Coordinates of C-alpha atoms in Angstrom, one line a residue:
M1 CA 56.4 110.3 62.3
R2 CA 59.3 107.9 63.0
K3 CA 59.3 109.1 66.7
L4 CA 55.6 108.3 66.9
F5 CA 56.2 104.9 65.3
L6 CA 58.9 104.0 67.8
T7 CA 56.8 105.2 70.7
L8 CA 53.9 103.0 69.6
M9 CA 56.2 100.0 69.2
L10 CA 57.5 100.5 72.7
L11 CA 54.0 100.8 74.1
A12 CA 53.0 97.6 72.3
F13 CA 55.9 95.8 73.9
V14 CA 55.2 97.1 77.4
L15 CA 51.5 96.1 77.1
C16 CA 52.5 92.6 75.9
A17 CA 55.0 92.1 78.7
G18 CA 52.4 93.5 81.2
A19 CA 49.8 91.1 79.9
Q20 CA 52.2 88.1 80.3
R21 CA 53.0 89.2 83.9
K22 CA 49.3 89.6 84.6
Y23 CA 48.6 86.1 83.2
I24 CA 51.3 84.6 85.4
D25 CA 50.1 86.5 88.5
T26 CA 46.5 85.3 87.8
L27 CA 47.6 81.7 87.6
R28 CA 49.7 81.9 90.7
A29 CA 46.8 83.5 92.7
K30 CA 44.6 80.7 91.4
L31 CA 46.9 78.0 92.9
N32 CA 46.4 79.5 96.4
R33 CA 42.7 78.6 96.2
N34 CA 41.1 75.4 97.2
L35 CA 41.0 73.7 93.8
D36 CA 39.9 70.2 92.8
D37 CA 42.7 68.0 91.4
S38 CA 41.7 68.5 87.8
T39 CA 41.7 72.3 88.0
R40 CA 45.0 72.4 90.0
L41 CA 46.6 70.1 87.4
Q42 CA 45.6 72.3 84.5
T43 CA 46.7 75.5 86.3
L44 CA 50.1 74.0 87.1
L45 CA 50.6 72.9 83.5
D46 CA 49.6 76.4 82.2
L47 CA 51.8 78.2 84.7
G48 CA 54.8 75.9 84.0
H49 CA 54.4 76.5 80.3
A50 CA 54.2 80.3 80.9
Y51 CA 57.7 80.1 82.6
Y52 CA 59.4 77.8 80.1
L53 CA 61.4 80.5 78.4
S54 CA 61.9 83.1 81.2
N55 CA 62.4 80.7 84.2
P56 CA 63.2 77.1 83.3
D57 CA 63.7 76.1 86.9
S58 CA 60.1 77.2 87.8
D59 CA 58.9 75.4 84.7
I60 CA 60.5 72.1 85.9
I61 CA 59.2 72.5 89.5
L62 CA 55.6 73.3 88.4
S63 CA 55.6 70.5 85.8
Q64 CA 56.8 68.0 88.4
K65 CA 53.9 69.0 90.7
A66 CA 51.5 68.6 87.8
Y67 CA 53.0 65.1 86.9
V68 CA 52.4 63.9 90.5
I69 CA 48.7 64.8 90.3
A70 CA 48.4 63.4 86.8
E71 CA 50.0 60.1 87.8
K72 CA 47.9 59.8 90.9
G73 CA 44.7 60.4 88.8
K74 CA 46.0 58.1 86.0
V75 CA 45.5 61.0 83.5
M76 CA 47.9 59.9 80.8
A77 CA 47.7 62.8 78.4
Q78 CA 48.5 65.3 81.1
Q79 CA 51.4 63.0 82.3
S80 CA 52.9 63.2 78.8
R81 CA 52.4 67.0 78.7
A82 CA 54.1 67.4 82.2
L83 CA 57.0 65.3 81.1
N84 CA 57.4 67.2 77.9
D85 CA 57.4 70.5 79.8
M86 CA 59.9 69.3 82.3
A87 CA 62.1 68.1 79.4
T88 CA 62.0 71.6 77.7
G89 CA 63.0 73.1 81.1
Y90 CA 66.0 70.7 81.4
A91 CA 67.0 71.4 77.8
S92 CA 67.0 75.2 78.4
L93 CA 69.3 74.6 81.4
G94 CA 71.6 72.5 79.3
D95 CA 70.9 69.1 81.0
Y96 CA 70.4 67.4 77.6
P97 CA 70.6 63.7 78.8
K98 CA 67.8 64.4 81.3
A99 CA 65.8 66.3 78.7
V100 CA 66.1 63.5 76.2
Q101 CA 65.1 60.8 78.8
M102 CA 62.0 62.8 79.6
F103 CA 61.0 63.4 76.0
Y104 CA 61.1 59.7 75.3
R105 CA 59.0 59.0 78.4
A106 CA 56.5 61.5 77.1
L107 CA 56.7 60.1 73.6
R108 CA 55.9 56.6 74.7
I109 CA 52.7 57.8 76.5
S110 CA 51.5 59.8 73.6
E111 CA 52.2 57.0 71.1
D112 CA 50.2 54.6 73.3
L113 CA 47.4 57.2 73.3
H114 CA 47.6 57.5 69.5
D115 CA 47.8 61.3 70.0
G116 CA 49.4 62.2 66.7
F117 CA 49.7 65.9 67.4
S118 CA 51.5 65.4 70.7
V119 CA 53.8 62.9 69.2
I120 CA 54.8 65.4 66.5
R121 CA 55.3 68.1 69.0
I122 CA 57.6 65.9 71.2
Y123 CA 59.6 64.8 68.2
N124 CA 60.1 68.5 67.3
N125 CA 61.2 69.3 70.8
L126 CA 63.6 66.3 70.8
G127 CA 65.1 67.5 67.5
D128 CA 65.5 71.0 68.9
T129 CA 67.4 69.5 71.9
Y130 CA 69.7 67.6 69.6
M131 CA 70.3 70.8 67.7
R132 CA 71.3 72.6 70.9
R133 CA 73.9 69.8 71.4
G134 CA 75.2 70.3 67.9
D135 CA 74.1 66.8 66.8
Y136 CA 72.4 67.8 63.6
R137 CA 72.0 64.4 62.1
K138 CA 70.1 63.1 65.1
A139 CA 68.1 66.3 65.1
L140 CA 67.1 65.7 61.5
N141 CA 66.1 62.1 62.2
S142 CA 63.6 63.4 64.8
L143 CA 62.5 66.5 62.8
L144 CA 62.0 64.8 59.4
S145 CA 60.0 62.1 61.1
A146 CA 57.9 64.7 62.8
N147 CA 57.5 66.6 59.5
K148 CA 56.3 63.5 57.7
Q149 CA 53.8 62.7 60.4
W150 CA 52.7 66.4 60.4
H151 CA 51.8 66.3 56.7
D152 CA 50.2 62.8 57.0
L153 CA 48.0 63.9 60.0
P154 CA 44.4 64.5 58.9
A155 CA 43.3 68.1 59.3
T156 CA 40.5 67.0 61.6
R157 CA 43.2 65.9 64.1
K158 CA 45.1 69.2 64.1
P159 CA 44.1 72.0 66.5
T160 CA 42.3 74.8 64.7
N161 CA 44.3 77.6 66.3
R162 CA 47.7 79.3 66.2
T163 CA 49.3 76.3 67.9
S164 CA 48.7 74.1 64.9
T165 CA 50.0 76.6 62.3
E166 CA 53.0 77.6 64.4
L167 CA 54.1 74.0 65.0
G168 CA 54.3 73.5 61.2
V169 CA 56.3 76.7 60.9
I170 CA 58.8 75.7 63.7
L171 CA 59.2 72.2 62.3
S172 CA 60.4 73.6 58.9
L173 CA 62.5 76.2 60.7
N174 CA 64.3 73.6 62.8
I175 CA 64.9 71.4 59.8
G176 CA 66.3 74.3 57.9
E177 CA 68.6 75.1 60.9
S178 CA 69.8 71.5 61.1
Y179 CA 70.7 71.5 57.4
L180 CA 72.5 74.8 58.0
G181 CA 74.5 73.0 60.7
L182 CA 75.4 70.3 58.2
H183 CA 76.3 73.0 55.6
N184 CA 73.6 71.7 53.2
I185 CA 72.7 75.2 52.1
D186 CA 70.2 74.4 49.4
S187 CA 68.1 72.1 51.7
A188 CA 68.4 74.7 54.4
D189 CA 67.0 77.4 52.1
Y190 CA 64.2 75.2 50.9
Y191 CA 62.9 74.5 54.5
L192 CA 63.4 78.1 55.6
Q193 CA 61.3 79.2 52.6
E194 CA 58.6 76.7 53.7
S195 CA 58.8 78.1 57.3
Y196 CA 58.5 81.7 56.1
K197 CA 55.3 81.1 54.2
E198 CA 53.3 81.1 57.4
G199 CA 56.0 82.2 59.8
K200 CA 56.0 85.8 58.5
K201 CA 52.7 86.2 60.4
F202 CA 54.3 85.5 63.8
D203 CA 56.5 88.3 65.3
D204 CA 58.1 85.9 67.7
V205 CA 59.3 83.6 64.9
V206 CA 60.1 85.8 61.9
D207 CA 63.3 87.3 63.4
N208 CA 64.7 83.8 63.7
I209 CA 63.8 83.1 60.1
Y210 CA 65.4 86.3 58.8
R211 CA 68.5 85.5 60.8
D212 CA 68.7 82.1 59.2
F213 CA 68.2 83.5 55.7
G214 CA 71.1 85.7 56.5
E215 CA 73.2 82.7 57.4
V216 CA 72.2 81.1 54.1
E217 CA 73.4 84.1 52.1
I218 CA 76.6 84.3 54.1
A219 CA 77.3 80.7 53.1
R220 CA 76.6 81.6 49.5
G221 CA 78.9 84.6 49.7
H222 CA 76.1 87.1 49.0
T223 CA 77.1 90.0 51.3
D224 CA 74.4 92.5 50.4
K225 CA 71.6 90.0 50.7
A226 CA 73.0 88.7 54.0
L227 CA 73.2 92.2 55.4
K228 CA 69.6 92.9 54.4
Y229 CA 68.3 89.8 56.1
L230 CA 70.3 90.4 59.2
S231 CA 69.1 94.0 59.4
D232 CA 65.5 92.7 59.2
A233 CA 66.3 90.1 61.9
I234 CA 67.8 92.8 64.2
H235 CA 64.8 95.1 63.7
A236 CA 62.3 92.3 64.3
S237 CA 64.2 91.2 67.5
K238 CA 64.3 94.7 68.9
S239 CA 60.6 95.2 68.2
I240 CA 59.7 92.2 70.5
D241 CA 62.7 92.5 72.8
D242 CA 64.0 89.0 71.8
Q243 CA 67.5 89.4 73.3
Q244 CA 68.7 85.9 72.4
M245 CA 68.0 86.2 68.7
L246 CA 69.3 89.8 68.7
S247 CA 72.6 88.6 70.1
E248 CA 72.7 85.7 67.5
S249 CA 72.0 88.1 64.6
Y250 CA 74.8 90.5 65.7
L251 CA 77.0 87.4 65.9
S252 CA 76.1 86.4 62.4
E253 CA 76.9 90.0 61.2
A254 CA 80.3 89.8 62.9
K255 CA 80.9 86.5 61.1
L256 CA 79.9 88.1 57.8
Y257 CA 82.4 91.0 58.2
H258 CA 85.1 88.6 59.4
N259 CA 84.6 86.5 56.2
N260 CA 85.0 89.7 54.2
K261 CA 88.2 90.6 56.1
Q262 CA 86.6 93.7 57.7
Q263 CA 88.0 93.0 61.1
D264 CA 87.0 96.3 62.8
S265 CA 83.4 95.8 61.9
A266 CA 83.6 92.1 62.9
E267 CA 84.9 93.1 66.3
F268 CA 82.3 95.8 66.7
Y269 CA 79.3 93.5 66.0
G270 CA 81.0 90.7 68.0
Q271 CA 81.1 93.0 71.0
K272 CA 77.4 94.0 70.4
A273 CA 76.5 90.3 70.5
L274 CA 78.4 89.9 73.8
D275 CA 76.8 93.0 75.3
V276 CA 73.3 91.9 74.5
A277 CA 73.9 88.3 75.7
G278 CA 75.4 89.7 78.9
A279 CA 72.5 92.0 79.5
G280 CA 70.1 89.2 79.1

């Protein structure tokens, strides 16, 4: 039965990855056609977003092309989206000053348009960028502002799809991680619990939440609870081939064993973290 379960999990991943490749190929083929500016703009934005995790360079290039068309046509909402997507690409590449500059350009446009949902999304992305830099206080300034605006935003102005729910999940997750970075464990746990309420529905988020729960329990000195959460995180990451979070979960496990003066185990999981990161 276990062998069948593992086979089905592998098949599901292959089908998902294949569907993503097919989606990208379809968009690329569409760009070769004779499109009007509006359709070309939307296709460039969709394709850039599809690349934002796997190929940030392509995300930036495609979003730049989209921005040129949006600026020419004076389509402000799409200008903001293109700038936001370029910024996420630069953040992924580690060019944080460029990313922050573009996020603020996007933010000004969305604020002028009174587009509350876009403003919240940009503030979240800005907070995530500050987190990557290790500036957790600046991250919290952006994220807590976004979170307040999120709860104040009328339901009628929120998209009625996964995007809306997932943004709320990720906001709480990022706030929790920022508090973890500041060693404010109780606040971290509170926001992570908020994130988990809806985040447990999303395979591509829940491994991150489990890993952060593990970090909370490491900080509290609860070894058994921490190991359980990290085991759940590793299993979830493997099931969706999330190599980055798998590596980070192994690293958290190495830290746990190091804190408990089990150096052999710490080195073992530290090496696993390096191996996964290197393979990615």
